Each structure stands twice: as C-alpha cells, then as structure tokens.
C-alpha cells in the first residue's frame, strides 16, 4: 500500500494542506535544506528532491523558500528563516524596524494589551509582543491566521500572542488597552488607492480606532490629507530614506491635528500642529537640500526651509536651497558647483571636462529618464558627480554638485 503524503495525513486540502505539510518534520527538514538554494537552479533542485519526497511537498517547500528569501529584507535572516509567509503576507507585512518603532510608542504610553485587527502573517503582533505587550491577532483568512500562529510559535511568543480567525468587524476589542488596524490595501488587481475600497474601509477602521482608549491605524503613505480623520495624529515613517507607511494615532497621549515625519533609524522627527505658511522661493544658493520622502508626504518641507534659513528653488518642487551649510536627518545636502539651462550636449561637455565617470541622476519636475541620460553622456573618468534635473523658477534646469559629507 502506498504511503500517505504529509498533506493526506492532515486531512486537509489545497493551501491549508500544503502549509500543514510544511510543518511536519519532513517539511521542516526540506525547508532547512532549501535555506540557501539558488532560485536559478530551482528546476534541477525540484527534480532531485522529488526522487525522495512527494511532489506537492517539494513544490510547497520551494515556494516557501522563495518567500523566506524575499522576507529577509523586511524581517532579517534570523527571523525570516524561522517564519512562514504567504505571497500577500510578504508584500503587505510591516518592516521589522517600523513595526518595532510603532510598538515602542504604544509601550511608552503604558499599553499592555492590543487587539491587532487584520493581523496578516503577524509581523506587527510579533513586534508588539517583543515590546512586552499581549496581543489578540485577528484575521478572517484561515491560512493567514494559521501562518500568524505558526510565526508566534516559531519565535517563542505564543504566550503573548493569541491568534483568532474571525471577522474583525465582529471582534470585541473593549477588553484591550489599544487597537491596531491594518486594512488590506491590495486586491485582485493590485494596489488599492481609494481608502474606502480598503478591506475593511478606512471609515470603518477610523470608527473602530475612535472607540478604543488608544489606537493606531496603518494607511498608505500617499493617502490624501483631506481623507485623514481630523481627530488623529498623522505620522509618516521612512526607513533608510524610503517612505514605508503612514499611521493615524488616536486617543490619550497623541496630538489630534498634528502632522509628523519620523525618520528611522535615527528616530528624528519633524512636526507641525497645523498648515504651514507657503515657504519663500528664490535663487539657487551654494547648497541644495533634498528632504526625506516622509517630510514631503507630511507636507513639512516648509519646516525644513524655516530650519535652514533657506528657500525653495521653485514653488512646485520640493528642493530647498540655502547659502549656508545645513545638516539634518530630515534632508540630504549637496554642494552645488554648476547651474545651467537644460541642454544635453552642454552637460555632456561639462562632465567630459571634469572627468566624471560615475554620475548620480536625480530628478523632480523633469520627464527625462535617468538611465537614458546616463547612456547618452558616455561617461569616462575617475570622478563622480550628481546632477539634478529640475525646474528653477519654472525653467527646466540642471544643477551639478557633490553630496556634503557629514562630520
């Protein structure tokens, strides 16, 4: 009689069966073996493994191995290779550094328990538990809930994380100190831009947050400011210069109507408790400052202008210029050596004269593609430069310079 596969022994079918098979000793051993596998050799690897393992288990293990490799960027190798993922879970999960920062804000306010609604594969629940907070993690998808539970167990956090497969709109959150809501922002056709098309809709999530003593509501960083609940403190978070998310904070300890940009890993912040006046516009000075994306999303570029004593180079472009040096975690500074009207041949001649072989191209307000510009420059030489393709007082302009080194 032919032996049963791990999936057949569980009595489950489909994705649930595949996941159950991965959690058997045979599945765990396969995942360990595939930790460092080369995706380019996947066909040969699959052929070899199918000689000694059931084909469905091999397929599931290879798929999970690919997801773990992708997840390293968000979770780090130590966690990613112990955790389990779904394709949507990897895509939508919060980066560990961001989740840890958010959990820290809750912990600093004395929050000891959180209802994590739409928990996904459990990334935020893990961060909250590691901050010493007990978590009810809720997701309506059975496979996702199983993965979240497995991840809590894999990381030794099962005593602090209870996972429940349920509809978040029917979950009683009253016993908890705080609520965290992360609505799904992707559908069958990709990313969802209308907040009311989130699952659940932003209006429901905001209502659930307002009922709790404290709450955090994760939203897309590109959300229109007019869609933001006025009773929330709005925070945009970047990590290493890349904008990762926006969060609406509600309840005691937060500041309704405040807009905040937080920059990880330094945790530097810029804030404003209301709309800022339009910053001045003027000629390009010796220095150009490129605000962090979170600063731009939070509409706090005027704060940078104020702090550095500078001005915008164009009223529609988020480049700040100053005559004096200015160093801040909120910006990247460049010393400008040349300014000229946009002209490819003149730029090529200048770069050849300077011996520029490495060119960084940045653009705001220009339709030129950086790769196309680099290709046409035919760069040669030992030196490096940065060129900004932008507008100055409405005119297409090229600015050439060098990054300012921080002391």
PDB file of N, CA and C in Angstrom, residues 221-290:
ATOM      1  N   UNK A 221       1.005  55.634   2.530  1.00  0.00           N
ATOM      2  CA  UNK A 221       1.634  56.950   2.691  1.00  0.00           C
ATOM      3  C   UNK A 221       1.146  57.996   1.710  1.00  0.00           C
ATOM      4  N   UNK A 222       0.555  57.552   0.600  1.00  0.00           N
ATOM      5  CA  UNK A 222       0.058  58.506  -0.382  1.00  0.00           C
ATOM      6  C   UNK A 222      -1.365  58.954  -0.152  1.00  0.00           C
ATOM      7  N   UNK A 223      -1.953  58.643   1.005  1.00  0.00           N
ATOM      8  CA  UNK A 223      -3.343  58.996   1.269  1.00  0.00           C
ATOM      9  C   UNK A 223      -3.525  60.511   1.192  1.00  0.00           C
ATOM     10  N   UNK A 224      -4.595  60.981   0.553  1.00  0.00           N
ATOM     11  CA  UNK A 224      -4.830  62.437   0.507  1.00  0.00           C
ATOM     12  C   UNK A 224      -5.019  62.991   1.920  1.00  0.00           C
ATOM     13  N   UNK A 225      -4.445  64.130   2.181  1.00  0.00           N
ATOM     14  CA  UNK A 225      -4.563  64.701   3.524  1.00  0.00           C
ATOM     15  C   UNK A 225      -6.011  64.990   3.898  1.00  0.00           C
ATOM     16  N   UNK A 226      -6.825  65.296   2.915  1.00  0.00           N
ATOM     17  CA  UNK A 226      -8.230  65.589   3.214  1.00  0.00           C
ATOM     18  C   UNK A 226      -9.004  64.354   3.664  1.00  0.00           C
ATOM     19  N   UNK A 227      -8.437  63.155   3.411  1.00  0.00           N
ATOM     20  CA  UNK A 227      -9.101  61.922   3.845  1.00  0.00           C
ATOM     21  C   UNK A 227      -8.725  61.534   5.269  1.00  0.00           C
ATOM     22  N   UNK A 228      -7.836  62.288   5.889  1.00  0.00           N
ATOM     23  CA  UNK A 228      -7.353  61.953   7.230  1.00  0.00           C
ATOM     24  C   UNK A 228      -8.338  62.432   8.280  1.00  0.00           C
ATOM     25  N   UNK A 229      -8.703  61.543   9.178  1.00  0.00           N
ATOM     26  CA  UNK A 229      -9.601  61.866  10.279  1.00  0.00           C
ATOM     27  C   UNK A 229      -9.000  62.996  11.120  1.00  0.00           C
ATOM     28  N   UNK A 230      -9.723  64.130  11.285  1.00  0.00           N
ATOM     29  CA  UNK A 230      -9.149  65.289  11.989  1.00  0.00           C
ATOM     30  C   UNK A 230      -8.839  65.035  13.460  1.00  0.00           C
ATOM     31  N   UNK A 231      -9.414  63.978  14.052  1.00  0.00           N
ATOM     32  CA  UNK A 231      -9.131  63.680  15.460  1.00  0.00           C
ATOM     33  C   UNK A 231      -7.894  62.810  15.635  1.00  0.00           C
ATOM     34  N   UNK A 232      -7.158  62.605  14.554  1.00  0.00           N
ATOM     35  CA  UNK A 232      -5.969  61.758  14.602  1.00  0.00           C
ATOM     36  C   UNK A 232      -4.693  62.586  14.539  1.00  0.00           C
ATOM     37  N   UNK A 233      -3.643  62.026  15.109  1.00  0.00           N
ATOM     38  CA  UNK A 233      -2.281  62.499  14.853  1.00  0.00           C
ATOM     39  C   UNK A 233      -1.758  61.681  13.683  1.00  0.00           C
ATOM     40  N   UNK A 234      -1.322  62.342  12.628  1.00  0.00           N
ATOM     41  CA  UNK A 234      -0.875  61.643  11.414  1.00  0.00           C
ATOM     42  C   UNK A 234       0.642  61.613  11.361  1.00  0.00           C
ATOM     43  N   UNK A 235       1.192  60.418  11.140  1.00  0.00           N
ATOM     44  CA  UNK A 235       2.643  60.248  11.128  1.00  0.00           C
ATOM     45  C   UNK A 235       3.072  59.491   9.881  1.00  0.00           C
ATOM     46  N   UNK A 236       4.064  60.039   9.179  1.00  0.00           N
ATOM     47  CA  UNK A 236       4.667  59.350   8.041  1.00  0.00           C
ATOM     48  C   UNK A 236       6.040  58.849   8.475  1.00  0.00           C
ATOM     49  N   UNK A 237       6.339  57.600   8.154  1.00  0.00           N
ATOM     50  CA  UNK A 237       7.564  56.963   8.640  1.00  0.00           C
ATOM     51  C   UNK A 237       8.404  56.519   7.453  1.00  0.00           C
ATOM     52  N   UNK A 238       9.681  56.897   7.479  1.00  0.00           N
ATOM     53  CA  UNK A 238      10.625  56.406   6.475  1.00  0.00           C
ATOM     54  C   UNK A 238      11.699  55.595   7.181  1.00  0.00           C
ATOM     55  N   UNK A 239      12.313  54.691   6.447  1.00  0.00           N
ATOM     56  CA  UNK A 239      13.399  53.871   6.995  1.00  0.00           C
ATOM     57  C   UNK A 239      14.528  53.865   5.981  1.00  0.00           C
ATOM     58  N   UNK A 240      15.673  54.394   6.378  1.00  0.00           N
ATOM     59  CA  UNK A 240      16.792  54.476   5.453  1.00  0.00           C
ATOM     60  C   UNK A 240      16.515  55.345   4.244  1.00  0.00           C
ATOM     61  N   UNK A 241      15.610  56.315   4.396  1.00  0.00           N
ATOM     62  CA  UNK A 241      15.291  57.230   3.309  1.00  0.00           C
ATOM     63  C   UNK A 241      14.117  56.819   2.458  1.00  0.00           C
ATOM     64  N   UNK A 242      13.590  55.599   2.650  1.00  0.00           N
ATOM     65  CA  UNK A 242      12.435  55.127   1.883  1.00  0.00           C
ATOM     66  C   UNK A 242      11.175  55.243   2.722  1.00  0.00           C
ATOM     67  N   UNK A 243      10.152  55.899   2.192  1.00  0.00           N
ATOM     68  CA  UNK A 243       8.892  56.027   2.912  1.00  0.00           C
ATOM     69  C   UNK A 243       8.206  54.664   2.974  1.00  0.00           C
ATOM     70  N   UNK A 244       7.866  54.224   4.178  1.00  0.00           N
ATOM     71  CA  UNK A 244       7.292  52.897   4.361  1.00  0.00           C
ATOM     72  C   UNK A 244       5.797  52.925   4.632  1.00  0.00           C
ATOM     73  N   UNK A 245       5.328  53.883   5.407  1.00  0.00           N
ATOM     74  CA  UNK A 245       3.898  53.872   5.722  1.00  0.00           C
ATOM     75  C   UNK A 245       3.501  55.181   6.380  1.00  0.00           C
ATOM     76  N   UNK A 246       2.193  55.324   6.542  1.00  0.00           N
ATOM     77  CA  UNK A 246       1.636  56.383   7.371  1.00  0.00           C
ATOM     78  C   UNK A 246       0.769  55.728   8.444  1.00  0.00           C
ATOM     79  N   UNK A 247       0.700  56.368   9.600  1.00  0.00           N
ATOM     80  CA  UNK A 247      -0.078  55.851  10.723  1.00  0.00           C
ATOM     81  C   UNK A 247      -0.920  56.974  11.285  1.00  0.00           C
ATOM     82  N   UNK A 248      -2.162  56.670  11.575  1.00  0.00           N
ATOM     83  CA  UNK A 248      -3.026  57.603  12.295  1.00  0.00           C
ATOM     84  C   UNK A 248      -3.119  57.130  13.738  1.00  0.00           C
ATOM     85  N   UNK A 249      -2.781  58.014  14.675  1.00  0.00           N
ATOM     86  CA  UNK A 249      -2.802  57.695  16.099  1.00  0.00           C
ATOM     87  C   UNK A 249      -3.996  58.373  16.751  1.00  0.00           C
ATOM     88  N   UNK A 250      -4.688  57.639  17.607  1.00  0.00           N
ATOM     89  CA  UNK A 250      -5.872  58.169  18.273  1.00  0.00           C
ATOM     90  C   UNK A 250      -5.761  57.945  19.783  1.00  0.00           C
ATOM     91  N   UNK A 251      -6.346  58.873  20.543  1.00  0.00           N
ATOM     92  CA  UNK A 251      -6.501  58.641  21.970  1.00  0.00           C
ATOM     93  C   UNK A 251      -5.494  59.366  22.830  1.00  0.00           C
ATOM     94  N   UNK A 252      -5.489  59.008  24.112  1.00  0.00           N
ATOM     95  CA  UNK A 252      -4.661  59.665  25.106  1.00  0.00           C
ATOM     96  C   UNK A 252      -3.177  59.502  24.793  1.00  0.00           C
ATOM     97  N   UNK A 253      -2.458  60.612  24.852  1.00  0.00           N
ATOM     98  CA  UNK A 253      -1.022  60.590  24.592  1.00  0.00           C
ATOM     99  C   UNK A 253      -0.655  61.021  23.186  1.00  0.00           C
ATOM    100  N   UNK A 254      -1.643  61.187  22.315  1.00  0.00           N
ATOM    101  CA  UNK A 254      -1.396  61.630  20.949  1.00  0.00           C
ATOM    102  C   UNK A 254      -2.004  63.011  20.741  1.00  0.00           C
ATOM    103  N   UNK A 255      -1.609  63.672  19.660  1.00  0.00           N
ATOM    104  CA  UNK A 255      -1.978  65.074  19.443  1.00  0.00           C
ATOM    105  C   UNK A 255      -2.837  65.215  18.198  1.00  0.00           C
ATOM    106  N   UNK A 256      -4.168  65.286  18.342  1.00  0.00           N
ATOM    107  CA  UNK A 256      -5.045  65.420  17.177  1.00  0.00           C
ATOM    108  C   UNK A 256      -4.671  66.627  16.321  1.00  0.00           C
ATOM    109  N   UNK A 257      -4.672  66.425  15.022  1.00  0.00           N
ATOM    110  CA  UNK A 257      -4.371  67.502  14.090  1.00  0.00           C
ATOM    111  C   UNK A 257      -2.898  67.711  13.819  1.00  0.00           C
ATOM    112  N   UNK A 258      -2.032  66.988  14.533  1.00  0.00           N
ATOM    113  CA  UNK A 258      -0.593  67.119  14.325  1.00  0.00           C
ATOM    114  C   UNK A 258      -0.140  66.254  13.156  1.00  0.00           C
ATOM    115  N   UNK A 259       0.769  66.787  12.367  1.00  0.00           N
ATOM    116  CA  UNK A 259       1.394  66.033  11.288  1.00  0.00           C
ATOM    117  C   UNK A 259       2.859  65.830  11.651  1.00  0.00           C
ATOM    118  N   UNK A 260       3.327  64.591  11.511  1.00  0.00           N
ATOM    119  CA  UNK A 260       4.656  64.227  11.962  1.00  0.00           C
ATOM    120  C   UNK A 260       5.368  63.424  10.881  1.00  0.00           C
ATOM    121  N   UNK A 261       6.653  63.687  10.702  1.00  0.00           N
ATOM    122  CA  UNK A 261       7.520  62.856   9.865  1.00  0.00           C
ATOM    123  C   UNK A 261       8.567  62.244  10.777  1.00  0.00           C
ATOM    124  N   UNK A 262       8.683  60.920  10.756  1.00  0.00           N
ATOM    125  CA  UNK A 262       9.658  60.217  11.589  1.00  0.00           C
ATOM    126  C   UNK A 262      10.618  59.473  10.684  1.00  0.00           C
ATOM    127  N   UNK A 263      11.909  59.614  10.972  1.00  0.00           N
ATOM    128  CA  UNK A 263      12.949  59.106  10.093  1.00  0.00           C
ATOM    129  C   UNK A 263      13.754  58.048  10.834  1.00  0.00           C
ATOM    130  N   UNK A 264      13.604  56.813  10.422  1.00  0.00           N
ATOM    131  CA  UNK A 264      14.361  55.717  11.007  1.00  0.00           C
ATOM    132  C   UNK A 264      15.628  55.494  10.179  1.00  0.00           C
ATOM    133  N   UNK A 265      16.717  55.035  10.768  1.00  0.00           N
ATOM    134  CA  UNK A 265      16.808  54.514  12.136  1.00  0.00           C
ATOM    135  C   UNK A 265      17.077  55.553  13.202  1.00  0.00           C
ATOM    136  N   UNK A 266      17.291  56.833  12.844  1.00  0.00           N
ATOM    137  CA  UNK A 266      17.673  57.827  13.855  1.00  0.00           C
ATOM    138  C   UNK A 266      16.512  58.194  14.774  1.00  0.00           C
ATOM    139  N   UNK A 267      15.270  58.002  14.293  1.00  0.00           N
ATOM    140  CA  UNK A 267      14.050  58.405  15.012  1.00  0.00           C
ATOM    141  C   UNK A 267      13.924  59.917  15.120  1.00  0.00           C
ATOM    142  N   UNK A 268      14.642  60.644  14.297  1.00  0.00           N
ATOM    143  CA  UNK A 268      14.449  62.092  14.237  1.00  0.00           C
ATOM    144  C   UNK A 268      13.045  62.384  13.737  1.00  0.00           C
ATOM    145  N   UNK A 269      12.463  63.475  14.215  1.00  0.00           N
ATOM    146  CA  UNK A 269      11.105  63.820  13.806  1.00  0.00           C
ATOM    147  C   UNK A 269      10.997  65.294  13.469  1.00  0.00           C
ATOM    148  N   UNK A 270      10.064  65.597  12.585  1.00  0.00           N
ATOM    149  CA  UNK A 270       9.602  66.957  12.341  1.00  0.00           C
ATOM    150  C   UNK A 270       8.107  66.956  12.561  1.00  0.00           C
ATOM    151  N   UNK A 271       7.568  68.008  13.155  1.00  0.00           N
ATOM    152  CA  UNK A 271       6.132  68.050  13.423  1.00  0.00           C
ATOM    153  C   UNK A 271       5.572  69.424  13.099  1.00  0.00           C
ATOM    154  N   UNK A 272       4.265  69.435  12.926  1.00  0.00           N
ATOM    155  CA  UNK A 272       3.523  70.675  12.776  1.00  0.00           C
ATOM    156  C   UNK A 272       2.119  70.442  13.311  1.00  0.00           C
ATOM    157  N   UNK A 273       1.601  71.415  14.058  1.00  0.00           N
ATOM    158  CA  UNK A 273       0.251  71.265  14.597  1.00  0.00           C
ATOM    159  C   UNK A 273      -0.794  71.969  13.750  1.00  0.00           C
ATOM    160  N   UNK A 274      -0.428  72.298  12.528  1.00  0.00           N
ATOM    161  CA  UNK A 274      -1.375  72.916  11.614  1.00  0.00           C
ATOM    162  C   UNK A 274      -0.705  73.222  10.296  1.00  0.00           C
ATOM    163  N   UNK A 275      -1.477  73.678   9.308  1.00  0.00           N
ATOM    164  CA  UNK A 275      -0.892  74.002   7.999  1.00  0.00           C
ATOM    165  C   UNK A 275       0.202  75.056   8.141  1.00  0.00           C
ATOM    166  N   UNK A 276       1.300  74.840   7.422  1.00  0.00           N
ATOM    167  CA  UNK A 276       2.423  75.774   7.467  1.00  0.00           C
ATOM    168  C   UNK A 276       2.284  76.819   6.366  1.00  0.00           C
ATOM    169  N   UNK A 277       2.762  78.023   6.586  1.00  0.00           N
ATOM    170  CA  UNK A 277       2.697  79.035   5.525  1.00  0.00           C
ATOM    171  C   UNK A 277       3.566  78.639   4.339  1.00  0.00           C
ATOM    172  N   UNK A 278       3.199  79.120   3.177  1.00  0.00           N
ATOM    173  CA  UNK A 278       3.971  78.820   1.970  1.00  0.00           C
ATOM    174  C   UNK A 278       5.394  79.358   2.130  1.00  0.00           C
ATOM    175  N   UNK A 279       6.397  78.521   1.878  1.00  0.00           N
ATOM    176  CA  UNK A 279       7.781  78.967   2.046  1.00  0.00           C
ATOM    177  C   UNK A 279       8.193  79.917   0.936  1.00  0.00           C
ATOM    178  N   UNK A 280       9.230  80.731   1.196  1.00  0.00           N
ATOM    179  CA  UNK A 280       9.708  81.630   0.142  1.00  0.00           C
ATOM    180  C   UNK A 280      10.375  80.864  -0.991  1.00  0.00           C
ATOM    181  N   UNK A 281      10.416  81.479  -2.149  1.00  0.00           N
ATOM    182  CA  UNK A 281      11.059  80.921  -3.337  1.00  0.00           C
ATOM    183  C   UNK A 281      12.145  81.887  -3.782  1.00  0.00           C
ATOM    184  N   UNK A 282      13.316  81.343  -4.161  1.00  0.00           N
ATOM    185  CA  UNK A 282      14.380  82.238  -4.562  1.00  0.00           C
ATOM    186  C   UNK A 282      15.455  81.522  -5.357  1.00  0.00           C
ATOM    187  N   UNK A 283      16.529  82.207  -5.657  1.00  0.00           N
ATOM    188  CA  UNK A 283      17.590  81.639  -6.495  1.00  0.00           C
ATOM    189  C   UNK A 283      18.341  80.519  -5.796  1.00  0.00           C
ATOM    190  N   UNK A 284      18.968  79.685  -6.592  1.00  0.00           N
ATOM    191  CA  UNK A 284      19.749  78.570  -6.059  1.00  0.00           C
ATOM    192  C   UNK A 284      20.986  79.112  -5.362  1.00  0.00           C
ATOM    193  N   UNK A 285      21.179  78.663  -4.117  1.00  0.00           N
ATOM    194  CA  UNK A 285      22.348  79.065  -3.360  1.00  0.00           C
ATOM    195  C   UNK A 285      23.455  78.029  -3.479  1.00  0.00           C
ATOM    196  N   UNK A 286      24.385  78.082  -2.546  1.00  0.00           N
ATOM    197  CA  UNK A 286      25.529  77.181  -2.609  1.00  0.00           C
ATOM    198  C   UNK A 286      25.139  75.748  -2.301  1.00  0.00           C
ATOM    199  N   UNK A 287      24.072  75.577  -1.494  1.00  0.00           N
ATOM    200  CA  UNK A 287      23.693  74.241  -1.050  1.00  0.00           C
ATOM    201  C   UNK A 287      22.269  73.906  -1.493  1.00  0.00           C
ATOM    202  N   UNK A 288      22.081  72.636  -1.808  1.00  0.00           N
ATOM    203  CA  UNK A 288      20.759  72.118  -2.147  1.00  0.00           C
ATOM    204  C   UNK A 288      20.432  71.010  -1.150  1.00  0.00           C
ATOM    205  N   UNK A 289      19.203  71.015  -0.637  1.00  0.00           N
ATOM    206  CA  UNK A 289      18.779  70.054   0.370  1.00  0.00           C
ATOM    207  C   UNK A 289      17.584  69.254  -0.162  1.00  0.00           C
ATOM    208  N   UNK A 290      17.745  67.950  -0.158  1.00  0.00           N
ATOM    209  CA  UNK A 290      16.713  67.037  -0.634  1.00  0.00           C
ATOM    210  C   UNK A 290      15.975  66.474   0.576  1.00  0.00           C
TER     211      UNK A 290
END
